[in-house]
mmCIF file with all atom_site columns, C-alpha atoms in Angstrom:
data_model
loop_
_atom_site.group_PDB
_atom_site.id
_atom_site.type_symbol
_atom_site.label_atom_id
_atom_site.label_alt_id
_atom_site.label_comp_id
_atom_site.label_asym_id
_atom_site.label_entity_id
_atom_site.label_seq_id
_atom_site.pdbx_PDB_ins_code
_atom_site.Cartn_x
_atom_site.Cartn_y
_atom_site.Cartn_z
_atom_site.occupancy
_atom_site.B_iso_or_equiv
_atom_site.pdbx_formal_charge
_atom_site.auth_seq_id
_atom_site.auth_comp_id
_atom_site.auth_asym_id
_atom_site.auth_atom_id
_atom_site.pdbx_PDB_model_num
ATOM 1   C CA . MET A 1 1   ? -0.052  0.282   -0.172  1.00 54.00 ? 1   MET A CA 1
ATOM 2   C CA . THR A 1 2   ? 1.125   3.325   -0.994  1.00 73.00 ? 2   THR A CA 1
ATOM 3   C CA . GLN A 1 3   ? 2.587   5.674   2.276   1.00 79.00 ? 3   GLN A CA 1
ATOM 4   C CA . SER A 1 4   ? 1.864   8.644   3.167   1.00 81.00 ? 4   SER A CA 1
ATOM 5   C CA . SER A 1 5   ? 4.959   11.095  2.883   1.00 84.00 ? 5   SER A CA 1
ATOM 6   C CA . LYS A 1 6   ? 6.447   14.555  4.686   1.00 83.00 ? 6   LYS A CA 1
ATOM 7   C CA . THR A 1 7   ? 6.493   16.630  0.812   1.00 86.00 ? 7   THR A CA 1
ATOM 8   C CA . SER A 1 8   ? 5.415   19.491  0.158   1.00 92.00 ? 8   SER A CA 1
ATOM 9   C CA . VAL A 1 9   ? 1.857   19.707  -1.585  1.00 95.00 ? 9   VAL A CA 1
ATOM 10  C CA . ALA A 1 10  ? 1.988   23.077  -2.653  1.00 95.00 ? 10  ALA A CA 1
ATOM 11  C CA . ALA A 1 11  ? 5.328   21.883  -4.422  1.00 94.00 ? 11  ALA A CA 1
ATOM 12  C CA . PHE A 1 12  ? 4.567   18.680  -5.789  1.00 96.00 ? 12  PHE A CA 1
ATOM 13  C CA . LEU A 1 13  ? 1.574   20.396  -7.209  1.00 96.00 ? 13  LEU A CA 1
ATOM 14  C CA . ASP A 1 14  ? 3.600   23.043  -9.114  1.00 96.00 ? 14  ASP A CA 1
ATOM 15  C CA . THR A 1 15  ? 5.119   20.218  -11.266 1.00 95.00 ? 15  THR A CA 1
ATOM 16  C CA . VAL A 1 16  ? 2.069   18.656  -12.521 1.00 96.00 ? 16  VAL A CA 1
ATOM 17  C CA . GLU A 1 17  ? 2.437   18.731  -16.245 1.00 93.00 ? 17  GLU A CA 1
ATOM 18  C CA . PRO A 1 18  ? 0.852   19.518  -18.533 1.00 93.00 ? 18  PRO A CA 1
ATOM 19  C CA . ALA A 1 19  ? -0.867  23.009  -17.560 1.00 93.00 ? 19  ALA A CA 1
ATOM 20  C CA . ARG A 1 20  ? -3.954  22.170  -18.166 1.00 93.00 ? 20  ARG A CA 1
ATOM 21  C CA . ARG A 1 21  ? -3.721  19.119  -15.543 1.00 95.00 ? 21  ARG A CA 1
ATOM 22  C CA . ARG A 1 22  ? -2.036  21.538  -12.754 1.00 96.00 ? 22  ARG A CA 1
ATOM 23  C CA . GLU A 1 23  ? -5.190  24.338  -13.095 1.00 96.00 ? 23  GLU A CA 1
ATOM 24  C CA . ASP A 1 24  ? -7.784  21.087  -13.199 1.00 96.00 ? 24  ASP A CA 1
ATOM 25  C CA . ALA A 1 25  ? -5.412  20.077  -9.651  1.00 97.00 ? 25  ALA A CA 1
ATOM 26  C CA . GLY A 1 26  ? -5.897  22.958  -8.139  1.00 97.00 ? 26  GLY A CA 1
ATOM 27  C CA . VAL A 1 27  ? -9.490  22.853  -8.968  1.00 97.00 ? 27  VAL A CA 1
ATOM 28  C CA . LEU A 1 28  ? -9.570  20.034  -7.670  1.00 98.00 ? 28  LEU A CA 1
ATOM 29  C CA . ASP A 1 29  ? -7.111  20.184  -5.003  1.00 98.00 ? 29  ASP A CA 1
ATOM 30  C CA . GLY A 1 30  ? -9.551  23.621  -3.217  1.00 98.00 ? 30  GLY A CA 1
ATOM 31  C CA . LEU A 1 31  ? -13.280 21.119  -3.826  1.00 98.00 ? 31  LEU A CA 1
ATOM 32  C CA . PHE A 1 32  ? -11.713 18.140  -1.388  1.00 98.00 ? 32  PHE A CA 1
ATOM 33  C CA . ARG A 1 33  ? -10.456 20.521  0.854   1.00 98.00 ? 33  ARG A CA 1
ATOM 34  C CA . GLU A 1 34  ? -13.888 22.035  1.053   1.00 98.00 ? 34  GLU A CA 1
ATOM 35  C CA . VAL A 1 35  ? -15.559 19.055  0.847   1.00 98.00 ? 35  VAL A CA 1
ATOM 36  C CA . THR A 1 36  ? -13.743 17.037  3.165   1.00 97.00 ? 36  THR A CA 1
ATOM 37  C CA . GLY A 1 37  ? -12.376 20.071  6.246   1.00 97.00 ? 37  GLY A CA 1
ATOM 38  C CA . TRP A 1 38  ? -9.069  18.656  5.667   1.00 97.00 ? 38  TRP A CA 1
ATOM 39  C CA . GLN A 1 39  ? -6.016  19.562  4.823   1.00 96.00 ? 39  GLN A CA 1
ATOM 40  C CA . PRO A 1 40  ? -3.915  16.932  1.584   1.00 97.00 ? 40  PRO A CA 1
ATOM 41  C CA . VAL A 1 41  ? -1.119  14.812  2.084   1.00 95.00 ? 41  VAL A CA 1
ATOM 42  C CA . LEU A 1 42  ? 0.881   13.364  -0.202  1.00 96.00 ? 42  LEU A CA 1
ATOM 43  C CA . TRP A 1 43  ? 0.691   9.573   -0.524  1.00 95.00 ? 43  TRP A CA 1
ATOM 44  C CA . GLY A 1 44  ? 3.692   8.035   -2.609  1.00 91.00 ? 44  GLY A CA 1
ATOM 45  C CA . THR A 1 45  ? 4.993   10.077  -5.097  1.00 92.00 ? 45  THR A CA 1
ATOM 46  C CA . SER A 1 46  ? 1.544   11.674  -7.063  1.00 94.00 ? 46  SER A CA 1
ATOM 47  C CA . ILE A 1 47  ? -1.715  11.106  -5.070  1.00 96.00 ? 47  ILE A CA 1
ATOM 48  C CA . LEU A 1 48  ? -3.397  13.666  -2.848  1.00 97.00 ? 48  LEU A CA 1
ATOM 49  C CA . GLY A 1 49  ? -4.919  12.561  0.310   1.00 96.00 ? 49  GLY A CA 1
ATOM 50  C CA . TYR A 1 50  ? -8.042  13.708  2.506   1.00 97.00 ? 50  TYR A CA 1
ATOM 51  C CA . GLY A 1 51  ? -8.464  11.719  5.253   1.00 96.00 ? 51  GLY A CA 1
ATOM 52  C CA . ARG A 1 52  ? -7.158  8.095   6.397   1.00 95.00 ? 52  ARG A CA 1
ATOM 53  C CA . TYR A 1 53  ? -8.159  5.104   7.365   1.00 94.00 ? 53  TYR A CA 1
ATOM 54  C CA . ASP A 1 54  ? -6.808  2.384   9.741   1.00 92.00 ? 54  ASP A CA 1
ATOM 55  C CA . TYR A 1 55  ? -7.806  -1.027  8.348   1.00 90.00 ? 55  TYR A CA 1
ATOM 56  C CA . THR A 1 56  ? -7.262  -5.063  9.275   1.00 90.00 ? 56  THR A CA 1
ATOM 57  C CA . TYR A 1 57  ? -8.533  -7.506  6.813   1.00 86.00 ? 57  TYR A CA 1
ATOM 58  C CA . ALA A 1 58  ? -9.931  -10.576 7.790   1.00 89.00 ? 58  ALA A CA 1
ATOM 59  C CA . SER A 1 59  ? -7.029  -12.641 6.808   1.00 94.00 ? 59  SER A CA 1
ATOM 60  C CA . GLY A 1 60  ? -4.622  -9.968  9.575   1.00 92.00 ? 60  GLY A CA 1
ATOM 61  C CA . HIS A 1 61  ? -3.100  -8.099  7.224   1.00 92.00 ? 61  HIS A CA 1
ATOM 62  C CA . SER A 1 62  ? -3.419  -4.843  8.784   1.00 92.00 ? 62  SER A CA 1
ATOM 63  C CA . GLY A 1 63  ? -2.316  -1.459  7.519   1.00 90.00 ? 63  GLY A CA 1
ATOM 64  C CA . GLN A 1 64  ? -3.465  2.609   6.392   1.00 92.00 ? 64  GLN A CA 1
ATOM 65  C CA . SER A 1 65  ? -4.624  4.162   3.395   1.00 92.00 ? 65  SER A CA 1
ATOM 66  C CA . LEU A 1 66  ? -5.990  7.621   2.288   1.00 94.00 ? 66  LEU A CA 1
ATOM 67  C CA . ALA A 1 67  ? -9.674  7.951   2.394   1.00 95.00 ? 67  ALA A CA 1
ATOM 68  C CA . THR A 1 68  ? -10.100 10.472  -0.683  1.00 96.00 ? 68  THR A CA 1
ATOM 69  C CA . GLY A 1 69  ? -7.963  12.337  -2.837  1.00 97.00 ? 69  GLY A CA 1
ATOM 70  C CA . PHE A 1 70  ? -6.815  12.183  -6.184  1.00 98.00 ? 70  PHE A CA 1
ATOM 71  C CA . ALA A 1 71  ? -3.845  11.830  -8.815  1.00 97.00 ? 71  ALA A CA 1
ATOM 72  C CA . PRO A 1 72  ? -3.306  14.335  -11.494 1.00 97.00 ? 72  PRO A CA 1
ATOM 73  C CA . ARG A 1 73  ? -2.198  11.718  -14.116 1.00 94.00 ? 73  ARG A CA 1
ATOM 74  C CA . LYS A 1 74  ? -1.527  12.904  -17.396 1.00 88.00 ? 74  LYS A CA 1
ATOM 75  C CA . ALA A 1 75  ? -3.259  11.082  -19.666 1.00 89.00 ? 75  ALA A CA 1
ATOM 76  C CA . ASN A 1 76  ? -6.523  11.938  -16.553 1.00 93.00 ? 76  ASN A CA 1
ATOM 77  C CA . MET A 1 77  ? -7.021  12.914  -13.504 1.00 96.00 ? 77  MET A CA 1
ATOM 78  C CA . VAL A 1 78  ? -8.060  10.076  -11.439 1.00 97.00 ? 78  VAL A CA 1
ATOM 79  C CA . VAL A 1 79  ? -9.898  10.075  -8.505  1.00 96.00 ? 79  VAL A CA 1
ATOM 80  C CA . TYR A 1 80  ? -10.390 7.791   -5.605  1.00 95.00 ? 80  TYR A CA 1
ATOM 81  C CA . ILE A 1 81  ? -13.519 6.975   -3.495  1.00 88.00 ? 81  ILE A CA 1
ATOM 82  C CA . MET A 1 82  ? -12.775 3.996   -1.212  1.00 79.00 ? 82  MET A CA 1
ATOM 83  C CA . PRO A 1 83  ? -13.271 1.266   -0.689  1.00 71.00 ? 83  PRO A CA 1
ATOM 84  C CA . GLY A 1 84  ? -15.148 1.737   -4.587  1.00 72.00 ? 84  GLY A CA 1
ATOM 85  C CA . TYR A 1 85  ? -18.093 2.706   -6.443  1.00 60.00 ? 85  TYR A CA 1
ATOM 86  C CA . ALA A 1 86  ? -20.049 -0.428  -6.642  1.00 60.00 ? 86  ALA A CA 1
ATOM 87  C CA . ASP A 1 87  ? -23.505 1.954   -4.831  1.00 78.00 ? 87  ASP A CA 1
ATOM 88  C CA . PHE A 1 88  ? -22.956 5.140   -6.816  1.00 87.00 ? 88  PHE A CA 1
ATOM 89  C CA . GLN A 1 89  ? -23.995 4.875   -10.233 1.00 88.00 ? 89  GLN A CA 1
ATOM 90  C CA . GLU A 1 90  ? -27.512 7.120   -10.158 1.00 90.00 ? 90  GLU A CA 1
ATOM 91  C CA . VAL A 1 91  ? -24.358 10.037  -8.623  1.00 92.00 ? 91  VAL A CA 1
ATOM 92  C CA . LEU A 1 92  ? -21.671 8.578   -11.335 1.00 92.00 ? 92  LEU A CA 1
ATOM 93  C CA . SER A 1 93  ? -24.779 8.501   -14.091 1.00 94.00 ? 93  SER A CA 1
ATOM 94  C CA . ARG A 1 94  ? -24.936 12.801  -13.243 1.00 96.00 ? 94  ARG A CA 1
ATOM 95  C CA . LEU A 1 95  ? -21.234 13.504  -13.146 1.00 97.00 ? 95  LEU A CA 1
ATOM 96  C CA . GLY A 1 96  ? -20.620 13.749  -16.575 1.00 96.00 ? 96  GLY A CA 1
ATOM 97  C CA . PRO A 1 97  ? -17.741 11.351  -19.216 1.00 96.00 ? 97  PRO A CA 1
ATOM 98  C CA . HIS A 1 98  ? -15.892 8.904   -16.957 1.00 95.00 ? 98  HIS A CA 1
ATOM 99  C CA . ARG A 1 99  ? -14.540 5.976   -17.032 1.00 94.00 ? 99  ARG A CA 1
ATOM 100 C CA . LEU A 1 100 ? -14.105 3.510   -13.456 1.00 90.00 ? 100 LEU A CA 1
ATOM 101 C CA . GLY A 1 101 ? -11.938 1.272   -11.926 1.00 85.00 ? 101 GLY A CA 1
ATOM 102 C CA . LYS A 1 102 ? -12.515 -0.448  -8.857  1.00 81.00 ? 102 LYS A CA 1
ATOM 103 C CA . SER A 1 103 ? -11.709 2.626   -6.324  1.00 83.00 ? 103 SER A CA 1
ATOM 104 C CA . CYS A 1 104 ? -10.617 5.083   -8.996  1.00 91.00 ? 104 CYS A CA 1
ATOM 105 C CA . LEU A 1 105 ? -12.065 7.124   -10.618 1.00 94.00 ? 105 LEU A CA 1
ATOM 106 C CA . TYR A 1 106 ? -10.813 8.732   -13.911 1.00 96.00 ? 106 TYR A CA 1
ATOM 107 C CA . LEU A 1 107 ? -11.507 11.741  -15.660 1.00 96.00 ? 107 LEU A CA 1
ATOM 108 C CA . GLY A 1 108 ? -10.747 13.962  -18.568 1.00 91.00 ? 108 GLY A CA 1
ATOM 109 C CA . ALA A 1 109 ? -11.199 17.694  -18.473 1.00 90.00 ? 109 ALA A CA 1
ATOM 110 C CA . LEU A 1 110 ? -12.456 18.626  -15.435 1.00 94.00 ? 110 LEU A CA 1
ATOM 111 C CA . SER A 1 111 ? -15.307 21.272  -17.860 1.00 95.00 ? 111 SER A CA 1
ATOM 112 C CA . LYS A 1 112 ? -16.861 19.033  -18.956 1.00 96.00 ? 112 LYS A CA 1
ATOM 113 C CA . VAL A 1 113 ? -17.074 17.266  -14.755 1.00 97.00 ? 113 VAL A CA 1
ATOM 114 C CA . ASP A 1 114 ? -20.481 18.779  -13.099 1.00 98.00 ? 114 ASP A CA 1
ATOM 115 C CA . LEU A 1 115 ? -18.682 19.287  -10.115 1.00 98.00 ? 115 LEU A CA 1
ATOM 116 C CA . ASP A 1 116 ? -21.222 19.309  -7.762  1.00 98.00 ? 116 ASP A CA 1
ATOM 117 C CA . VAL A 1 117 ? -22.063 15.737  -8.403  1.00 97.00 ? 117 VAL A CA 1
ATOM 118 C CA . LEU A 1 118 ? -18.116 14.422  -7.959  1.00 97.00 ? 118 LEU A CA 1
ATOM 119 C CA . SER A 1 119 ? -18.698 16.821  -4.581  1.00 97.00 ? 119 SER A CA 1
ATOM 120 C CA . ASP A 1 120 ? -21.645 14.742  -3.707  1.00 95.00 ? 120 ASP A CA 1
ATOM 121 C CA . LEU A 1 121 ? -19.983 11.372  -4.880  1.00 94.00 ? 121 LEU A CA 1
ATOM 122 C CA . ILE A 1 122 ? -16.835 11.692  -2.567  1.00 95.00 ? 122 ILE A CA 1
ATOM 123 C CA . ARG A 1 123 ? -19.486 12.851  0.481   1.00 95.00 ? 123 ARG A CA 1
ATOM 124 C CA . ALA A 1 124 ? -21.474 10.126  -0.462  1.00 92.00 ? 124 ALA A CA 1
ATOM 125 C CA . GLY A 1 125 ? -17.469 7.974   -0.384  1.00 92.00 ? 125 GLY A CA 1
ATOM 126 C CA . LEU A 1 126 ? -16.794 9.382   2.738   1.00 94.00 ? 126 LEU A CA 1
ATOM 127 C CA . ALA A 1 127 ? -19.888 8.234   4.442   1.00 92.00 ? 127 ALA A CA 1
ATOM 128 C CA . ASP A 1 128 ? -19.909 4.695   2.990   1.00 91.00 ? 128 ASP A CA 1
ATOM 129 C CA . LEU A 1 129 ? -16.435 4.602   4.370   1.00 92.00 ? 129 LEU A CA 1
ATOM 130 C CA . GLY A 1 130 ? -17.434 5.561   7.368   1.00 92.00 ? 130 GLY A CA 1
ATOM 131 C CA . THR A 1 131 ? -19.655 2.309   8.099   1.00 90.00 ? 131 THR A CA 1
ATOM 132 C CA . ARG A 1 132 ? -16.623 -0.144  7.953   1.00 88.00 ? 132 ARG A CA 1
ATOM 133 C CA . TRP A 1 133 ? -13.446 1.824   9.386   1.00 90.00 ? 133 TRP A CA 1
ATOM 134 C CA . GLU A 1 134 ? -13.084 5.139   11.473  1.00 94.00 ? 134 GLU A CA 1
ATOM 135 C CA . ILE A 1 135 ? -12.222 8.111   9.470   1.00 96.00 ? 135 ILE A CA 1
ATOM 136 C CA . LYS A 1 136 ? -9.696  10.193  10.622  1.00 96.00 ? 136 LYS A CA 1
ATOM 137 C CA . PRO A 1 137 ? -8.464  13.847  9.377   1.00 94.00 ? 137 PRO A CA 1
ATOM 138 C CA . SER A 1 138 ? -5.263  14.067  7.067   1.00 88.00 ? 138 SER A CA 1
#
């Protein structure tokens, strides 16, 4: 699992390329801060995480993960909603163009995405995660 780091979030955001993705990352950072009320922490080398939770699986494996966040990649903006999107089809249908992975939502240009719906999705994901694990601030 990716670990949190002490790297400056602002310094990381300044390095995001291309410029359009950097601008979108700034918009998402503001959105996640507003929706969660938490300051971001860099996880690994490229994921901004808001909140965290400790987990222990039935197998005994345990660790810590970000509660929600995003990674500005060159091809797509990747939004992380833990533990996944299985129950959010109604919200996703209103979001705009996207692709799904297990706990990843792939977005192109934010100008084509309804940010109010994305805010609803972040809140719903945190509420769902909170039924399984205790969520703590970043």
